[in-house]
XYZ file of C-alpha atoms in Angstrom:
496
model
C 21.746 23.619 4.460
C 24.657 22.616 2.271
C 24.588 22.675 -1.543
C 25.381 19.500 -3.399
C 29.193 19.366 -3.854
C 30.873 18.809 -7.169
C 31.791 15.327 -5.888
C 28.151 14.615 -4.998
C 26.942 15.705 -8.402
C 29.459 13.390 -10.162
C 28.751 10.575 -7.647
C 24.979 10.855 -8.282
C 25.549 10.390 -12.008
C 27.809 7.427 -11.366
C 25.281 5.862 -9.000
C 22.637 6.099 -11.711
C 24.718 3.689 -13.787
C 23.992 1.130 -11.074
C 20.538 2.352 -10.170
C 18.857 2.528 -13.521
C 18.101 -0.865 -14.927
C 19.305 -0.344 -18.511
C 23.013 0.384 -17.713
C 23.033 -1.895 -14.700
C 22.318 -5.038 -16.672
C 25.493 -5.101 -18.843
C 27.670 -3.663 -16.046
C 26.575 -6.311 -13.536
C 26.658 -9.199 -15.994
C 30.239 -8.494 -17.119
C 31.369 -7.954 -13.516
C 29.835 -11.248 -12.369
C 31.509 -13.140 -15.210
C 34.941 -11.524 -14.578
C 34.798 -12.145 -10.820
C 33.857 -15.845 -11.306
C 36.935 -16.233 -13.463
C 39.182 -14.138 -11.274
C 41.892 -16.717 -11.186
C 42.088 -16.819 -14.930
C 42.779 -13.130 -15.466
C 46.420 -13.896 -16.180
C 45.415 -16.321 -19.015
C 45.175 -14.725 -22.462
C 42.744 -17.393 -23.456
C 40.277 -16.232 -20.874
C 40.161 -12.722 -22.348
C 39.714 -14.171 -25.792
C 36.738 -16.251 -24.562
C 35.295 -13.250 -22.743
C 35.648 -11.012 -25.822
C 33.990 -13.630 -28.089
C 31.246 -14.203 -25.547
C 30.535 -10.473 -25.227
C 30.431 -10.185 -29.000
C 27.836 -12.946 -29.157
C 25.772 -11.344 -26.272
C 25.937 -7.830 -27.784
C 22.610 -8.095 -29.676
C 20.907 -9.272 -26.500
C 22.499 -6.413 -24.540
C 21.071 -3.999 -27.146
C 17.656 -5.701 -27.083
C 17.358 -5.460 -23.299
C 18.477 -1.805 -23.453
C 15.748 -1.080 -26.014
C 12.940 -2.958 -24.256
C 12.127 -2.510 -20.626
C 9.726 -5.418 -19.967
C 7.997 -3.320 -17.345
C 5.395 -4.518 -14.789
C 3.747 -7.806 -15.798
C 5.766 -8.022 -19.016
C 8.750 -9.116 -16.846
C 7.069 -12.448 -16.481
C 7.768 -13.119 -20.180
C 11.494 -12.736 -19.685
C 11.867 -16.347 -18.492
C 10.851 -17.870 -21.843
C 14.057 -16.845 -23.791
C 16.184 -18.213 -20.958
C 14.350 -21.588 -20.994
C 14.580 -21.649 -24.832
C 18.355 -21.090 -24.639
C 18.737 -23.882 -22.123
C 16.746 -26.250 -24.427
C 18.593 -25.248 -27.624
C 22.086 -25.669 -26.091
C 21.160 -28.451 -23.616
C 24.486 -30.117 -24.322
C 26.429 -27.090 -23.046
C 28.095 -27.518 -19.637
C 26.225 -25.520 -16.965
C 28.614 -23.853 -14.573
C 26.186 -23.646 -11.673
C 28.645 -21.732 -9.613
C 28.589 -18.878 -12.175
C 24.826 -18.509 -11.911
C 24.824 -18.958 -8.113
C 27.384 -16.158 -7.896
C 25.199 -13.959 -10.113
C 22.108 -14.505 -7.918
C 24.152 -14.118 -4.664
C 25.861 -10.901 -5.780
C 22.588 -9.436 -7.027
C 20.933 -10.056 -3.650
C 23.970 -8.804 -1.763
C 24.144 -5.642 -3.930
C 20.403 -4.826 -3.694
C 19.498 -6.011 -0.275
C 22.620 -5.194 1.755
C 24.936 -2.810 -0.135
C 22.071 -0.693 -1.568
C 19.244 -1.285 0.887
C 21.315 -1.203 4.069
C 24.894 0.047 3.801
C 24.204 2.809 1.147
C 21.006 4.048 2.761
C 22.590 4.051 6.221
C 25.516 6.174 5.044
C 23.369 8.499 2.992
C 20.193 9.054 4.903
C 20.683 7.227 8.201
C 18.494 4.162 7.949
C 19.014 1.332 10.389
C 21.771 -1.245 9.935
C 18.901 -3.762 10.099
C 17.089 -2.313 7.139
C 17.822 -5.469 5.122
C 15.286 -7.319 7.197
C 12.587 -5.386 5.287
C 14.426 -4.525 2.159
C 14.660 -8.076 0.808
C 10.874 -8.169 0.559
C 10.745 -4.843 -1.175
C 13.275 -5.977 -3.820
C 11.215 -9.070 -4.639
C 8.006 -6.973 -4.993
C 9.570 -3.974 -6.843
C 7.700 -3.059 -9.986
C 10.093 -0.573 -11.559
C 12.793 -1.163 -14.145
C 15.702 -0.378 -11.785
C 18.541 -2.539 -10.664
C 16.401 -3.324 -7.603
C 13.833 -5.289 -9.617
C 14.744 -8.943 -9.005
C 11.937 -10.242 -11.180
C 13.276 -8.359 -14.196
C 17.033 -8.359 -13.644
C 17.601 -12.002 -12.690
C 16.247 -13.578 -15.936
C 18.075 -11.012 -18.011
C 21.364 -11.498 -16.204
C 21.094 -15.321 -16.230
C 20.465 -15.476 -19.927
C 23.334 -13.059 -20.695
C 25.709 -15.050 -18.475
C 24.711 -18.284 -20.239
C 25.347 -16.761 -23.700
C 28.696 -15.229 -22.662
C 29.864 -18.468 -21.009
C 28.629 -20.914 -23.686
C 29.303 -18.895 -26.845
C 32.790 -17.797 -25.722
C 33.806 -21.348 -24.776
C 32.336 -22.974 -27.928
C 33.799 -20.313 -30.276
C 37.227 -20.839 -28.763
C 36.695 -24.566 -28.892
C 35.808 -24.380 -32.604
C 38.933 -22.401 -33.317
C 40.896 -25.329 -31.713
C 39.082 -27.838 -33.838
C 36.226 -28.610 -31.406
C 32.480 -28.305 -31.527
C 30.750 -25.245 -33.006
C 28.334 -23.088 -30.960
C 25.671 -23.352 -33.684
C 25.661 -19.824 -35.036
C 22.730 -20.226 -37.382
C 20.730 -21.535 -34.444
C 21.825 -18.584 -32.391
C 20.998 -16.116 -35.139
C 17.481 -17.610 -35.305
C 17.247 -17.422 -31.512
C 18.194 -13.746 -31.565
C 15.664 -12.999 -34.329
C 12.900 -14.814 -32.566
C 13.733 -13.100 -29.249
C 13.620 -9.656 -30.977
C 10.298 -10.435 -32.630
C 8.966 -11.779 -29.308
C 9.929 -8.516 -27.518
C 8.463 -6.371 -30.284
C 5.150 -8.279 -30.340
C 4.836 -8.195 -26.539
C 5.492 -4.460 -26.305
C 3.318 -3.619 -29.341
C 0.288 -5.595 -28.142
C 0.495 -5.664 -24.330
C 2.356 -2.486 -23.404
C -0.683 -0.233 -23.617
C -0.781 1.754 -20.410
C 1.308 4.838 -21.417
C -0.634 8.077 -21.084
C -1.852 9.409 -24.400
C 0.003 12.504 -25.530
C -1.797 15.815 -25.906
C -1.621 16.842 -29.607
C -0.622 20.377 -30.649
C 0.869 23.199 -28.549
C -0.654 25.020 -25.692
C -3.353 27.514 -26.561
C -2.543 30.872 -24.950
C -5.096 32.354 -22.570
C -5.329 36.014 -21.743
C -5.085 36.772 -18.058
C -7.713 39.218 -16.679
C -6.243 42.657 -16.000
C -7.821 42.754 -12.521
C -6.050 39.536 -11.531
C -3.141 40.341 -9.234
C 0.335 39.090 -10.234
C 1.815 37.823 -6.943
C 4.574 35.280 -6.491
C 4.087 31.616 -7.206
C 5.315 28.753 -5.032
C 5.324 25.179 -6.361
C 5.704 22.748 -3.442
C 6.493 19.287 -4.736
C 6.403 16.445 -2.257
C 8.532 13.951 -4.202
C 7.003 10.516 -4.545
C 3.853 11.170 -2.519
C 1.203 8.573 -3.225
C -2.302 9.901 -3.555
C -3.945 7.301 -1.280
C -1.280 7.659 1.390
C -1.837 11.427 1.389
C -5.541 10.820 1.998
C -4.577 8.668 5.019
C -2.128 11.196 6.439
C -2.876 13.761 9.121
C -2.046 16.872 6.979
C -4.279 19.645 8.235
C -2.775 22.567 6.300
C -2.549 20.896 2.933
C -6.033 19.472 3.257
C -7.336 22.886 4.227
C -5.666 24.466 1.226
C -7.117 21.752 -0.975
C -10.630 22.321 0.415
C -10.386 26.099 -0.007
C -8.714 25.993 -3.379
C -9.005 24.057 -6.624
C -8.136 20.349 -6.704
C -7.452 18.350 -9.841
C -8.536 14.795 -8.843
C -7.233 13.054 -11.944
C -3.788 14.644 -12.348
C -1.621 12.216 -14.289
C 2.217 12.065 -14.287
C 4.267 11.401 -17.390
C 5.940 8.229 -18.633
C 8.434 7.096 -17.479
C 7.624 8.409 -14.018
C 11.199 9.062 -12.853
C 11.978 12.241 -10.910
C 14.249 14.000 -13.377
C 11.848 13.093 -16.260
C 8.822 14.412 -14.348
C 10.417 17.690 -13.310
C 11.657 18.265 -16.850
C 8.093 17.749 -18.274
C 6.447 19.839 -15.453
C 8.631 22.850 -16.099
C 8.813 22.691 -19.891
C 5.234 21.557 -20.661
C 6.764 19.011 -23.030
C 7.015 15.243 -23.233
C 10.263 13.319 -22.664
C 10.772 12.600 -26.424
C 10.855 16.446 -26.933
C 12.860 17.677 -23.932
C 15.227 14.725 -24.154
C 15.300 13.496 -20.551
C 13.978 9.953 -20.565
C 15.344 8.575 -17.311
C 17.237 9.723 -14.121
C 20.302 8.564 -16.076
C 20.908 11.698 -18.244
C 23.341 10.788 -21.039
C 23.402 14.306 -22.504
C 23.135 17.102 -19.985
C 20.421 19.774 -20.389
C 16.919 19.864 -21.760
C 16.514 20.456 -25.490
C 13.612 22.931 -25.211
C 12.734 26.077 -23.319
C 11.746 25.857 -19.687
C 9.503 28.151 -17.626
C 12.718 29.638 -16.235
C 13.688 30.701 -19.767
C 10.242 32.236 -20.332
C 10.507 34.273 -17.127
C 13.825 35.675 -18.100
C 12.240 37.070 -21.304
C 10.021 39.328 -19.143
C 12.628 40.234 -16.610
C 11.423 37.837 -13.909
C 13.295 35.156 -12.091
C 12.499 31.545 -11.038
C 14.496 29.146 -8.913
C 14.209 25.384 -8.457
C 15.477 24.111 -5.119
C 16.157 20.361 -5.449
C 18.646 17.561 -5.336
C 21.705 17.207 -7.550
C 19.984 14.955 -10.114
C 17.922 17.909 -11.350
C 21.055 19.853 -12.366
C 21.480 17.352 -15.153
C 18.320 18.657 -16.857
C 17.773 22.178 -15.527
C 21.358 23.339 -15.079
C 21.979 26.731 -13.440
C 18.209 27.263 -12.689
C 18.680 24.672 -9.896
C 19.606 25.614 -6.320
C 21.025 22.226 -5.365
C 20.730 20.632 -1.934
C 22.798 17.796 -0.667
C 20.950 14.470 -0.441
C 23.543 13.113 1.966
C 21.956 13.736 5.335
C 19.768 11.927 7.824
C 16.285 11.664 6.319
C 14.674 13.078 9.407
C 16.513 16.321 8.754
C 16.226 16.544 4.994
C 12.970 18.396 4.502
C 13.638 20.718 7.487
C 16.953 21.729 5.915
C 15.310 22.205 2.532
C 12.683 24.527 3.979
C 15.343 26.575 5.747
C 17.250 26.827 2.396
C 14.019 27.947 0.756
C 13.673 30.770 3.291
C 17.275 31.831 2.502
C 16.632 31.881 -1.186
C 13.550 34.034 -0.726
C 15.431 36.435 1.613
C 18.546 36.747 -0.611
C 17.174 36.382 -4.159
C 13.449 37.255 -3.930
C 12.425 35.131 -6.978
C 9.013 35.500 -8.649
C 8.768 31.696 -8.856
C 10.133 29.265 -6.314
C 9.892 25.508 -6.817
C 10.728 23.433 -3.717
C 11.332 19.709 -3.873
C 10.727 17.972 -0.495
C 12.566 14.685 -0.674
C 12.075 12.771 2.639
C 8.780 11.066 1.601
C 10.317 9.714 -1.601
C 13.512 8.567 0.173
C 11.519 6.805 2.834
C 9.507 4.977 0.188
C 12.684 3.853 -1.572
C 14.460 2.746 1.617
C 11.642 1.430 3.662
C 8.577 1.014 1.457
C 5.565 3.186 0.683
C 3.026 1.101 2.495
C 4.545 1.383 5.970
C 3.865 4.000 8.737
C 7.255 5.759 8.291
C 6.193 6.817 4.779
C 2.910 8.390 5.959
C 4.799 10.127 8.804
C 7.033 11.930 6.192
C 3.976 13.275 4.440
C 2.726 14.581 7.833
C 6.113 16.235 8.551
C 6.075 17.876 5.148
C 2.655 19.292 5.928
C 3.942 20.839 9.162
C 7.044 22.300 7.470
C 4.899 23.845 4.628
C 2.649 25.366 7.273
C 5.706 26.989 8.946
C 6.996 28.183 5.584
C 3.655 29.688 4.637
C 3.503 31.498 7.952
C 7.026 32.839 7.450
C 6.148 34.047 3.947
C 3.056 35.772 5.274
C 5.054 37.615 7.923
C 7.377 38.936 5.197
C 4.514 39.909 2.929
C 5.585 37.358 0.267
C 2.276 35.550 0.530
C 0.265 38.614 -0.455
C -1.413 37.740 -3.723
C 0.672 34.522 -3.955
C -0.418 31.265 -5.549
C 0.578 27.998 -3.994
C 0.605 24.851 -6.098
C 1.012 21.572 -4.149
C 1.660 18.318 -5.982
C 3.797 15.229 -6.295
C 5.962 14.490 -9.345
C 4.901 10.824 -9.259
C 3.510 8.338 -6.782
C 5.137 5.170 -5.600
C 4.341 1.486 -6.081
C 4.768 -1.396 -3.688
C 8.268 -2.721 -3.157
C 11.200 -0.323 -2.819
C 9.011 2.711 -3.519
C 9.210 1.789 -7.175
C 8.178 4.332 -9.754
C 8.665 4.680 -13.449
C 6.177 2.414 -15.313
C 2.902 3.578 -13.792
C 2.008 0.709 -11.538
C -0.735 1.183 -8.988
C 0.074 4.097 -6.724
C 2.338 5.863 -9.330
C 0.168 7.229 -12.018
C -2.206 9.785 -10.422
C -0.776 12.349 -7.981
C -2.201 14.845 -5.496
C -2.529 18.264 -7.163
C -4.235 21.407 -5.986
C -3.862 25.202 -6.040
C -4.492 27.711 -3.283
C -4.423 31.502 -3.112
C -6.528 34.643 -3.528
C -6.716 34.268 -7.322
C -7.698 30.623 -7.101
C -11.338 29.536 -7.178
C -12.485 28.220 -3.843
C -13.909 24.781 -3.166
C -13.605 23.501 -6.745
C -12.906 19.966 -7.815
C -11.985 19.227 -11.394
C -12.501 15.555 -12.222
C -11.429 15.642 -15.868
C -8.065 13.955 -16.511
C -5.153 16.345 -16.691
C -1.403 15.972 -17.045
C 1.572 17.404 -15.154
C 2.767 18.979 -18.409
C 0.170 21.656 -17.695
C 2.341 23.039 -14.875
C 4.676 25.113 -17.037
C 1.974 26.839 -19.165
C -0.101 27.506 -16.008
C 2.931 29.173 -14.438
C 3.340 31.295 -17.591
C -0.254 32.353 -17.241
C 0.109 33.266 -13.558
C 3.373 35.133 -13.985
C 2.661 36.912 -17.297
C 5.393 35.183 -19.205
C 5.371 33.704 -22.729
C 4.706 29.996 -23.074
C 7.794 27.740 -23.223
C 8.622 26.864 -26.836
C 7.383 23.236 -26.782
C 4.628 23.521 -24.236
C 1.732 21.118 -24.949
C -0.247 21.090 -21.731
C -3.430 23.193 -21.499
C -3.419 26.026 -19.008
C -5.424 25.008 -15.937
C -7.998 27.756 -16.285
C -10.570 25.874 -14.244
C -8.665 27.046 -11.186
C -9.059 30.767 -12.041
C -11.850 33.220 -12.500
C -11.647 33.406 -16.287
C -14.369 33.614 -18.939
C -13.518 30.030 -19.929
C -13.942 28.770 -16.409
C -17.302 30.480 -16.012
C -18.512 28.916 -19.223
C -17.594 25.434 -18.030
C -19.116 26.044 -14.616
C -16.731 23.567 -12.999
C -17.509 22.818 -9.376
């Protein structure tokens, strides 16, 4: 199982510029405009018009970077476009420019991303575009693959760059003005419009837990074995219920399940892992999307806490996680056929245990998530990957038991986020994303317990501190999941 190469790490960061919706919008808009005017690149006047148009569009670029317009809010993105067309109805419409924008967007998302890219990276069929076009149109997440969000943004920005640049240059030559006071009012109204929408309608973010984690003393009689956190990336809760996963469902039945375990916002992989293993929210640890502008979390992680007591933890995952967790990550290459990905990850996990013997091992299984993104989460292939992960975890647990590493060990099984309809979208907590499977199993875990109270994945780090006898990470907010253990607090609550 190869590690992620230096080239792959850099390439993953570059890809995020095109994958994440915020940087994609300006990059794609400028590229479309430049390609449409390819024959004018030798004309100095073209670059003047482009520069003036970009200057005019800059406030809109900033506005769309600040506001996501997630889920149903994307429907409101068409109103500013319609308003601009009405206000500047005398402006010539270069229909070829907008047709090129729509065509390139569909080519990029449906064929280049959904077919060519996924075929080269994970081995999907050359015919994947036959399904992928439907997934792009239904996608709920604020990525470049969300046609319902990106198209109205790009079309408005193209209109402003084209119209403002031409009119500004025309005015300099003694022609008609663009109407800058009108445009200033348009910008102000659009900004107020976005603010009002997000303030009054954007109300589905999980509420933050106030204060820091309250420490809990671990009973002296409680053994301190190893801890394994097995994260099936992107596993929907309802699809897990449908899957034939005998080992995981046996562990769940014989352990403690948290039925209302909530992920963090935004529910992107690097964000979720950062919150899970720091116990902090994105505004505190500094990782707010998969596009990490400044490398490294700003707060302590569970791996830092373990070092304080002479223990060691390792996180086995894809290159993206290096951006937040740095040297605590044992990277795996994500460039392999998806049918082999989780098998190779499990073999690498065995190698880490044999060579490094960590006290905490976190393993990210990626095939389920990658299948959701490339083929959709509501298709049989997605459920099949959950079933394959179950079989691999069963094999891994048997291997650990044969070595004695499972003696006294605690297993935590969860997803970092779910997935919505469309191209496995996740980020803004649409149906299928918000609540994730989460259960604990082991000799120190209470048997047959279901906890129905709402919990958050930020409780993972403090719970690991409790299990491994390490101090709490500096900014940990999540409560320790004491319901899963035979503690005085759990007995008082009588959870069952």
